[in-house]
Amino acid sequence: MAKGVCGTNYPTSICFIVVNEFCERFSYYGMKAVLVLYFLTYLHWDQDQSTAVYHAFSSLCYFTPVLGALIADSWLGKYRTIVYLSMVYVVGHVVKSVGAVPVVGTANVHIALSMAGLVLIAFGTGGIKPCVAAFGGDQFDEEHGSERQKFFSIFYMAINAGSLLSTVVTPILRGDVQCFGGDCYALAFGVPAALMVVALVVFIAGSGQYKRSPPQGNVLLEVCRCVGFAIKNRWRRSQYDSRRTHWLDWAEEKYSKRLIQEVKMVLRVLVLYVPLPMFWALFDQQGSRWTLQATRMNAALGDSFIVKPDQMQMLNALLILVFVPVFELIVYPLVGFCRIRITPLRKMAMGMVFAALAFGAAALVELNVVSTVVAPPPVGACLLQVLNLAHGDMSLKLPGGDAFQPIRYLQDPPAYETVPASGEEMKIQVSFNGNISECNFTPDQQGAYTLLVSSDSTGVHCSQATDHITKNEDGSPLLRFLNTFPEPVNLTVGAVTFQVTSGLSMSPNQTVERGRYQDVSCCLPAGRCSLLDLGLLDFGASYTVVLVEEAGVLAARRLQDVAPNDVSVAWQVPQYVLLTAGEVMFSVTGLEFSYSQAPPSMKSVLQAGWLLTVAFGNVIVLIVAEGAGLEQVGRHETQEC
C-alpha cells in the first residue's frame, strides 16, 4: 500500500470515513436530542406516548442493522449500501423537517410526516451502522493491524464528538431561535438534515480512494439456516434416531462440522446476552424520561447560565470521552493492584449495578421534583383558591367547613383547597364588613378554580376563573393578568403581548421566558402608563398578576398559582456520572468479551446479537410506557362513568 496521510500507513480514504461518521452522528444525535420534547410540545402527546414512540424509534434503529448487514454482505457490498441507505437517511431527515413546519398541513399531516421521516431515518442509520466501521477497517492491509486498531479509536472519538456537539447545538436552535411563533423545531431538525447531506457528499467524494471488497455472503444468514435446519431435522427424526450429543448436531447432514462447532460457540455467548436488554432499557431512558424530568427542574446554573432540558444528554458523551481513558489507565490498574481479579463478566456485572444505582439516584431526585407539582383532585372534587379583591379583609366559609377562614385583601392563597364538586351549583358564605353574603360557585369534577370576590356599593360579588395547574411542558413559566380596571389593558412581557379586557377579566395563560421583569410597560386607553415590576418569573411556575391602582398609579400584585421548580438540574449530574461509568464497564467490556469469545468468522453474528440487545431493551421501555398510557386511559374512562 502506498504511503497515506502525511507519509504514514494510514490510508487517505479513512479521512473521508471519519468525517462522514462525525457528520452522521451529529445528524442522528442532534435530531434525537430534541425528539421527545417535539412529541410533547409540538405534537401535543402526553409523556407516556412520547416515551413509547421515542423508544419504538430507538428499537427500530437497532433492529435494522441486521437488514443492512444482509444487504451489504449478500448483495450490494459495503460501499453501495452506505451510499444508497444514506440517501434514504437524507430523505427521512427532510421529511421529518417538513413535518415540523406548522404551516404545512394539519396536525394529522405533521404526525404522518414525522412518523414517515422517523421510519426512513431508522432504516438509514441502522442500515449503515454495521457497514461504516467495517468499511473503514477494510482500508488497511493486514500488516498494518496497529494502525487499524488506532483508527477504531479515532472512529469512536468521532462518534462521541459528533454526539457531544449536536446535543449542545440543536437544543439551542430549538429554544433560542423562534420561528412560526414558537420553538423552531424545523431548524432544529433541518440542521441535522444538512449535516447528513454533508456526510453523504463527503463519503462519495472519497470514492476514488476506497478499497472495496465484493459481497461474500452473510454469515448471520448461514448461521440462521444452520440453526433452523437442526431444529427441523431433530423434530422430524428424533423419534427413531436419538444418538446426538447436542441438538445442533442434527445439522451435520447439510453443514460442516466446523460451522456447527462455531455456531455452538456463538450460542454459548448469546446465552450471556439474555439479561443485557435490561441495561439498555435503563440506559436509553436518558433521552426520554430523564429529559422529561429535566423539564420539571430549575435549569438556571447561577445568575446567567441556563441549561436547556434536552442539553443534559451531552453529559453522557462528554463523560464517555473522560471516563474511557480514566478507567483504562487509572481505575482498572488500581483495582488490580489491590489483588482483585478483574474479569470481563465482573466488569459487566458492575456496569449493571452502576446503572441500577443511577436510576436510584434519579428516583431520589424525582421525589423532590414532584414536591412542587399540584396534585390533581380526586373524582367528585375540585381544587379551589380564593382571591380577595374587596378592598378589605373578609372571611369565607366553604361547603362542609366548620368555621369562617380569614382572607386578607390581595392575599396570595397559600394552597388550593379540595372541595366537593358534582357539576351543580353550590353556595359559599362570605363575611365582609359585618354582613354575610352568599356566592354561587359551579365547578366541574377534577377542575381547578380561582374564586374572585369583589365588592361595590351594592354588596359582594363573586366570579370564577379556571386555573391551569399543570406545569408547562418545556419548563417555562406561565403568566396571566387579572384586570381590575373598567378599561382594557395592554402589556408586553418580553416577546409576549397580553390584551386584557375590562372589568375583572382574566387573560389566558401564556408562556414567557424565564427571567426578571422589572420594567414592564402597562397602559390604559386614557394614556395612563406605568412600569410594573413583576420580579423573577421562574421555571415551572404559574403566576397570576393582579393589576390594581395604588396611590393613584397602576401597580401589580403577583400571586403564585403553581410553585416554581426548586430542584436544580445540577442534581441530575450524579445519575449521569453513575450511568456513564456503568456504560464504560458494561458496553466497552461487553464488546471486547464478545469478540474474544467468538471465532473470527462469527464476529459479525455477535455484533448483530449485541445490537439486538439494545433493540429489545428499548422494546421493554416501549411496553412499560404503553402500559402506563393504557392504565391512564382506563382510569379516565372509569372516572367518566
Short mmCIF file of C-alpha atoms in Angstrom, two decimals, residues 14-319:
data_model
loop_
_atom_site.label_atom_id
_atom_site.label_comp_id
_atom_site.label_asym_id
_atom_site.label_seq_id
_atom_site.Cartn_x
_atom_site.Cartn_y
_atom_site.Cartn_z
CA ILE A 14 -10.12 6.98 6.23
CA CYS A 15 -10.26 10.81 6.40
CA PHE A 16 -13.46 10.73 4.37
CA ILE A 17 -14.87 7.91 6.52
CA VAL A 18 -14.11 9.66 9.84
CA VAL A 19 -15.61 12.97 8.67
CA ASN A 20 -18.64 11.08 7.34
CA GLU A 21 -19.13 9.38 10.71
CA PHE A 22 -18.80 12.65 12.64
CA CYS A 23 -21.45 14.34 10.47
CA GLU A 24 -23.77 11.32 10.56
CA ARG A 25 -23.59 11.04 14.35
CA PHE A 26 -24.19 14.80 14.67
CA SER A 27 -27.21 14.32 12.43
CA TYR A 28 -28.61 11.36 14.41
CA TYR A 29 -28.00 12.52 17.97
CA GLY A 30 -28.89 16.13 17.18
CA MET A 31 -32.29 15.08 15.86
CA LYS A 32 -32.83 12.61 18.69
CA ALA A 33 -31.90 15.14 21.41
CA VAL A 34 -34.99 17.28 20.77
CA LEU A 35 -37.28 14.44 19.70
CA VAL A 36 -39.15 13.75 22.95
CA LEU A 37 -39.83 17.47 23.53
CA TYR A 38 -41.03 17.70 19.92
CA PHE A 39 -43.59 14.99 20.64
CA LEU A 40 -44.60 16.68 23.88
CA THR A 41 -44.82 20.37 22.89
CA TYR A 42 -45.34 20.32 19.12
CA LEU A 43 -47.45 17.20 18.52
CA HIS A 44 -49.04 17.63 21.99
CA TRP A 45 -48.72 13.99 23.03
CA ASP A 46 -48.60 13.06 26.70
CA GLN A 47 -45.42 11.87 28.39
CA ASP A 48 -46.19 8.15 28.10
CA GLN A 49 -47.00 8.29 24.39
CA SER A 50 -43.94 10.47 23.75
CA THR A 51 -41.75 7.98 25.61
CA ALA A 52 -43.30 5.00 23.82
CA VAL A 53 -42.77 6.41 20.31
CA TYR A 54 -39.26 7.59 21.20
CA HIS A 55 -38.25 4.07 22.25
CA ALA A 56 -40.10 2.46 19.33
CA PHE A 57 -37.93 4.58 17.03
CA SER A 58 -34.78 3.70 19.02
CA SER A 59 -35.55 -0.02 18.86
CA LEU A 60 -36.13 0.15 15.10
CA CYS A 61 -32.74 1.86 14.72
CA TYR A 62 -31.16 -1.25 16.29
CA PHE A 63 -33.25 -3.88 14.51
CA THR A 64 -32.40 -2.53 11.03
CA PRO A 65 -28.60 -3.11 11.27
CA VAL A 66 -29.30 -6.79 10.68
CA LEU A 67 -31.01 -5.84 7.41
CA GLY A 68 -28.14 -3.52 6.47
CA ALA A 69 -25.59 -6.28 7.07
CA LEU A 70 -27.59 -8.71 4.92
CA ILE A 71 -27.79 -6.21 2.05
CA ALA A 72 -24.08 -5.36 2.26
CA ASP A 73 -22.73 -8.90 2.58
CA SER A 74 -25.12 -10.66 0.21
CA TRP A 75 -25.97 -8.12 -2.47
CA LEU A 76 -24.60 -4.57 -2.78
CA GLY A 77 -21.34 -4.56 -0.85
CA LYS A 78 -20.49 -2.09 1.92
CA TYR A 79 -19.81 0.99 -0.24
CA ARG A 80 -23.02 0.96 -2.24
CA THR A 81 -25.07 0.01 0.83
CA ILE A 82 -23.72 3.05 2.68
CA VAL A 83 -24.43 5.36 -0.28
CA TYR A 84 -27.95 4.11 -1.04
CA LEU A 85 -29.11 3.93 2.59
CA SER A 86 -27.57 7.34 3.31
CA MET A 87 -29.84 8.70 0.58
CA VAL A 88 -32.79 7.12 2.38
CA TYR A 89 -31.43 8.70 5.57
CA VAL A 90 -31.34 12.18 3.96
CA VAL A 91 -34.88 11.83 2.63
CA GLY A 92 -36.05 10.83 6.12
CA HIS A 93 -34.45 13.93 7.64
CA VAL A 94 -36.02 16.19 5.02
CA VAL A 95 -39.48 14.66 5.55
CA LYS A 96 -39.04 14.98 9.32
CA SER A 97 -38.04 18.65 9.00
CA VAL A 98 -41.01 19.46 6.73
CA GLY A 99 -43.32 17.81 9.28
CA ALA A 100 -42.06 20.33 11.87
CA VAL A 101 -43.21 23.34 9.81
CA PRO A 102 -46.55 24.49 11.30
CA VAL A 103 -47.90 25.93 8.03
CA VAL A 104 -47.59 22.58 6.24
CA GLY A 105 -50.98 20.88 6.59
CA THR A 106 -52.94 19.91 9.66
CA ALA A 107 -51.87 18.19 12.87
CA ASN A 108 -52.51 14.80 11.25
CA VAL A 109 -50.22 15.74 8.36
CA HIS A 110 -47.48 16.69 10.83
CA ILE A 111 -47.83 13.35 12.61
CA ALA A 112 -47.80 11.40 9.32
CA LEU A 113 -44.72 13.23 8.02
CA SER A 114 -42.94 12.87 11.36
CA MET A 115 -43.57 9.12 11.58
CA ALA A 116 -42.63 8.55 7.92
CA GLY A 117 -39.44 10.54 8.44
CA LEU A 118 -38.51 8.59 11.56
CA VAL A 119 -39.03 5.24 9.82
CA LEU A 120 -36.78 6.32 6.93
CA ILE A 121 -34.16 7.63 9.37
CA ALA A 122 -34.26 4.34 11.30
CA PHE A 123 -33.66 2.33 8.12
CA GLY A 124 -30.91 4.74 7.07
CA THR A 125 -28.95 4.97 10.32
CA GLY A 126 -29.50 1.32 11.22
CA GLY A 127 -28.67 0.09 7.73
CA ILE A 128 -25.30 1.83 7.57
CA LYS A 129 -24.38 1.16 11.23
CA PRO A 130 -22.72 -2.25 10.66
CA CYS A 131 -21.09 -1.11 7.42
CA VAL A 132 -19.19 2.13 8.06
CA ALA A 133 -16.78 0.93 10.76
CA ALA A 134 -16.15 -2.35 8.93
CA PHE A 135 -15.62 -0.47 5.65
CA GLY A 136 -13.05 1.71 7.42
CA GLY A 137 -11.25 -1.39 8.68
CA ASP A 138 -11.18 -2.79 5.14
CA GLN A 139 -9.00 0.14 4.03
CA PHE A 140 -5.97 -1.23 5.91
CA ASP A 141 -3.66 -4.03 4.77
CA GLU A 142 -3.22 -6.99 7.10
CA GLU A 143 0.32 -5.96 8.11
CA HIS A 144 -0.99 -2.64 9.46
CA GLY A 145 -3.02 -4.05 12.33
CA SER A 146 -1.83 -1.47 14.88
CA GLU A 147 -2.88 1.38 12.60
CA ARG A 148 -6.28 -0.27 12.15
CA GLN A 149 -6.71 -0.50 15.93
CA LYS A 150 -5.89 3.21 16.33
CA PHE A 151 -8.30 4.01 13.52
CA PHE A 152 -11.14 2.44 15.50
CA SER A 153 -10.21 4.63 18.49
CA ILE A 154 -10.32 7.72 16.25
CA PHE A 155 -13.60 6.48 14.80
CA TYR A 156 -15.06 6.11 18.31
CA MET A 157 -13.87 9.61 19.21
CA ALA A 158 -15.60 10.98 16.08
CA ILE A 159 -18.85 9.34 17.19
CA ASN A 160 -18.72 10.92 20.63
CA ALA A 161 -17.54 14.30 19.34
CA GLY A 162 -20.49 14.42 16.94
CA SER A 163 -22.86 13.37 19.72
CA LEU A 164 -21.45 15.92 22.19
CA LEU A 165 -21.56 18.86 19.78
CA SER A 166 -25.04 18.07 18.46
CA THR A 167 -26.65 17.67 21.89
CA VAL A 168 -25.37 21.14 22.76
CA VAL A 169 -26.24 22.88 19.48
CA THR A 170 -29.66 21.53 18.46
CA PRO A 171 -31.43 22.40 21.76
CA ILE A 172 -30.12 25.96 21.30
CA LEU A 173 -31.54 26.04 17.76
CA ARG A 174 -34.84 24.74 19.13
CA GLY A 175 -35.25 27.11 22.06
CA ASP A 176 -33.25 30.27 21.34
CA VAL A 177 -34.38 30.67 17.73
CA GLN A 178 -38.07 31.49 17.35
CA CYS A 179 -39.92 30.69 14.12
CA PHE A 180 -43.63 30.43 13.26
CA GLY A 181 -44.40 31.92 16.68
CA GLY A 182 -42.72 29.30 18.84
CA ASP A 183 -39.75 26.96 19.31
CA CYS A 184 -38.04 26.38 15.96
CA TYR A 185 -38.18 22.60 15.59
CA ALA A 186 -37.97 22.97 11.80
CA LEU A 187 -34.48 24.46 12.21
CA ALA A 188 -33.51 22.00 14.95
CA PHE A 189 -34.30 19.13 12.56
CA GLY A 190 -33.12 20.97 9.43
CA VAL A 191 -29.51 21.44 10.60
CA PRO A 192 -29.04 17.68 11.29
CA ALA A 193 -30.55 17.07 7.84
CA ALA A 194 -27.93 19.40 6.32
CA LEU A 195 -25.17 17.58 8.22
CA MET A 196 -26.39 14.26 6.82
CA VAL A 197 -26.20 15.74 3.31
CA VAL A 198 -22.62 16.79 4.08
CA ALA A 199 -21.86 13.28 5.36
CA LEU A 200 -23.14 11.74 2.12
CA VAL A 201 -21.26 14.22 -0.10
CA VAL A 202 -18.00 13.71 1.81
CA PHE A 203 -18.32 9.92 1.62
CA ILE A 204 -18.97 9.97 -2.14
CA ALA A 205 -16.09 12.45 -2.64
CA GLY A 206 -13.67 9.80 -1.40
CA SER A 207 -14.96 7.09 -3.75
CA GLY A 208 -11.76 7.11 -5.80
CA GLN A 209 -9.66 6.37 -2.70
CA TYR A 210 -11.52 3.38 -1.26
CA LYS A 211 -10.58 -0.29 -1.27
CA ARG A 212 -13.78 -2.22 -1.96
CA SER A 213 -14.40 -5.87 -1.23
CA PRO A 214 -17.11 -7.70 -3.21
CA PRO A 215 -20.04 -9.26 -1.29
CA GLN A 216 -19.06 -12.67 0.06
CA GLY A 217 -22.31 -13.87 1.58
CA ASN A 218 -23.71 -13.20 5.00
CA VAL A 219 -22.53 -15.35 7.89
CA LEU A 220 -25.57 -14.42 10.00
CA LEU A 221 -27.87 -15.81 7.33
CA GLU A 222 -25.84 -19.01 7.20
CA VAL A 223 -26.00 -19.38 10.98
CA CYS A 224 -29.78 -18.91 10.97
CA ARG A 225 -30.17 -21.52 8.24
CA CYS A 226 -27.97 -23.97 10.16
CA VAL A 227 -29.95 -23.50 13.37
CA GLY A 228 -33.26 -23.76 11.51
CA PHE A 229 -32.20 -26.96 9.73
CA ALA A 230 -31.03 -28.53 13.00
CA ILE A 231 -34.36 -27.78 14.72
CA LYS A 232 -36.40 -29.04 11.77
CA ASN A 233 -34.31 -32.19 11.35
CA ARG A 234 -34.48 -33.02 15.04
CA TRP A 235 -38.24 -32.59 15.05
CA ARG A 236 -38.61 -34.97 12.12
CA ARG A 237 -36.17 -37.69 13.12
CA SER A 238 -35.86 -37.63 16.91
CA GLN A 239 -38.47 -40.39 17.33
CA TYR A 240 -36.24 -43.05 15.74
CA ASP A 241 -32.76 -41.51 15.98
CA SER A 242 -31.62 -40.02 19.30
CA ARG A 243 -27.86 -40.56 19.04
CA ARG A 244 -26.84 -36.88 19.06
CA THR A 245 -24.98 -35.25 21.95
CA HIS A 246 -26.10 -31.71 21.06
CA TRP A 247 -29.22 -30.54 19.26
CA LEU A 248 -27.10 -28.64 16.71
CA ASP A 249 -25.53 -31.95 15.65
CA TRP A 250 -28.76 -32.63 13.75
CA ALA A 251 -27.44 -30.22 11.12
CA GLU A 252 -24.44 -32.43 10.24
CA GLU A 253 -26.22 -33.88 7.22
CA LYS A 254 -26.10 -30.50 5.44
CA TYR A 255 -23.50 -28.30 7.17
CA SER A 256 -19.82 -28.80 8.01
CA LYS A 257 -18.72 -29.82 11.50
CA ARG A 258 -16.56 -26.68 11.65
CA LEU A 259 -19.56 -24.42 11.09
CA ILE A 260 -21.64 -26.33 13.62
CA GLN A 261 -18.87 -26.06 16.22
CA GLU A 262 -18.55 -22.31 15.63
CA VAL A 263 -22.32 -21.87 15.95
CA LYS A 264 -22.17 -23.70 19.30
CA MET A 265 -19.52 -21.25 20.49
CA VAL A 266 -21.66 -18.32 19.39
CA LEU A 267 -24.78 -19.64 21.11
CA ARG A 268 -22.86 -20.06 24.38
CA VAL A 269 -22.01 -16.34 24.25
CA LEU A 270 -25.52 -15.34 23.17
CA VAL A 271 -26.94 -17.01 26.29
CA LEU A 272 -24.97 -14.44 28.30
CA TYR A 273 -26.76 -11.70 26.33
CA VAL A 274 -30.17 -12.58 27.82
CA PRO A 275 -30.03 -10.08 30.72
CA LEU A 276 -28.35 -7.34 28.66
CA PRO A 277 -31.57 -5.69 27.36
CA MET A 278 -32.33 -4.62 30.93
CA PHE A 279 -29.20 -2.45 30.93
CA TRP A 280 -30.21 -0.78 27.67
CA ALA A 281 -33.77 -0.34 28.93
CA LEU A 282 -32.28 1.82 31.67
CA PHE A 283 -29.55 3.46 29.60
CA ASP A 284 -31.67 4.77 26.73
CA GLN A 285 -34.14 6.49 29.05
CA GLN A 286 -31.70 9.38 29.43
CA GLY A 287 -33.15 10.70 26.15
CA SER A 288 -36.77 10.27 27.24
CA ARG A 289 -37.67 10.07 30.95
CA TRP A 290 -34.57 11.93 32.14
CA THR A 291 -35.18 14.72 29.64
CA LEU A 292 -38.79 14.96 30.79
CA GLN A 293 -37.55 15.05 34.39
CA ALA A 294 -35.25 17.96 33.49
CA THR A 295 -38.24 19.97 32.21
CA ARG A 296 -39.57 19.95 35.80
CA MET A 297 -36.30 21.13 37.34
CA ASN A 298 -34.69 24.54 37.68
CA ALA A 299 -32.36 24.92 34.69
CA ALA A 300 -30.56 28.04 35.98
CA LEU A 301 -26.95 27.45 36.99
CA GLY A 302 -26.03 30.71 38.64
CA ASP A 303 -27.44 34.07 37.61
CA SER A 304 -26.78 33.96 33.88
CA PHE A 305 -26.17 30.40 32.66
CA ILE A 306 -29.22 28.34 31.72
CA VAL A 307 -29.18 24.72 30.57
CA LYS A 308 -31.98 23.51 28.32
CA PRO A 309 -33.61 20.20 29.39
CA ASP A 310 -32.54 18.40 26.21
CA GLN A 311 -28.95 19.61 26.59
CA MET A 312 -28.35 17.49 29.69
CA GLN A 313 -27.82 14.45 27.44
CA MET A 314 -24.48 15.92 26.35
CA LEU A 315 -23.11 14.89 29.76
CA ASN A 316 -23.06 11.27 28.63
CA ALA A 317 -20.95 11.96 25.54
CA LEU A 318 -18.65 14.30 27.50
CA LEU A 319 -18.17 11.85 30.35
#
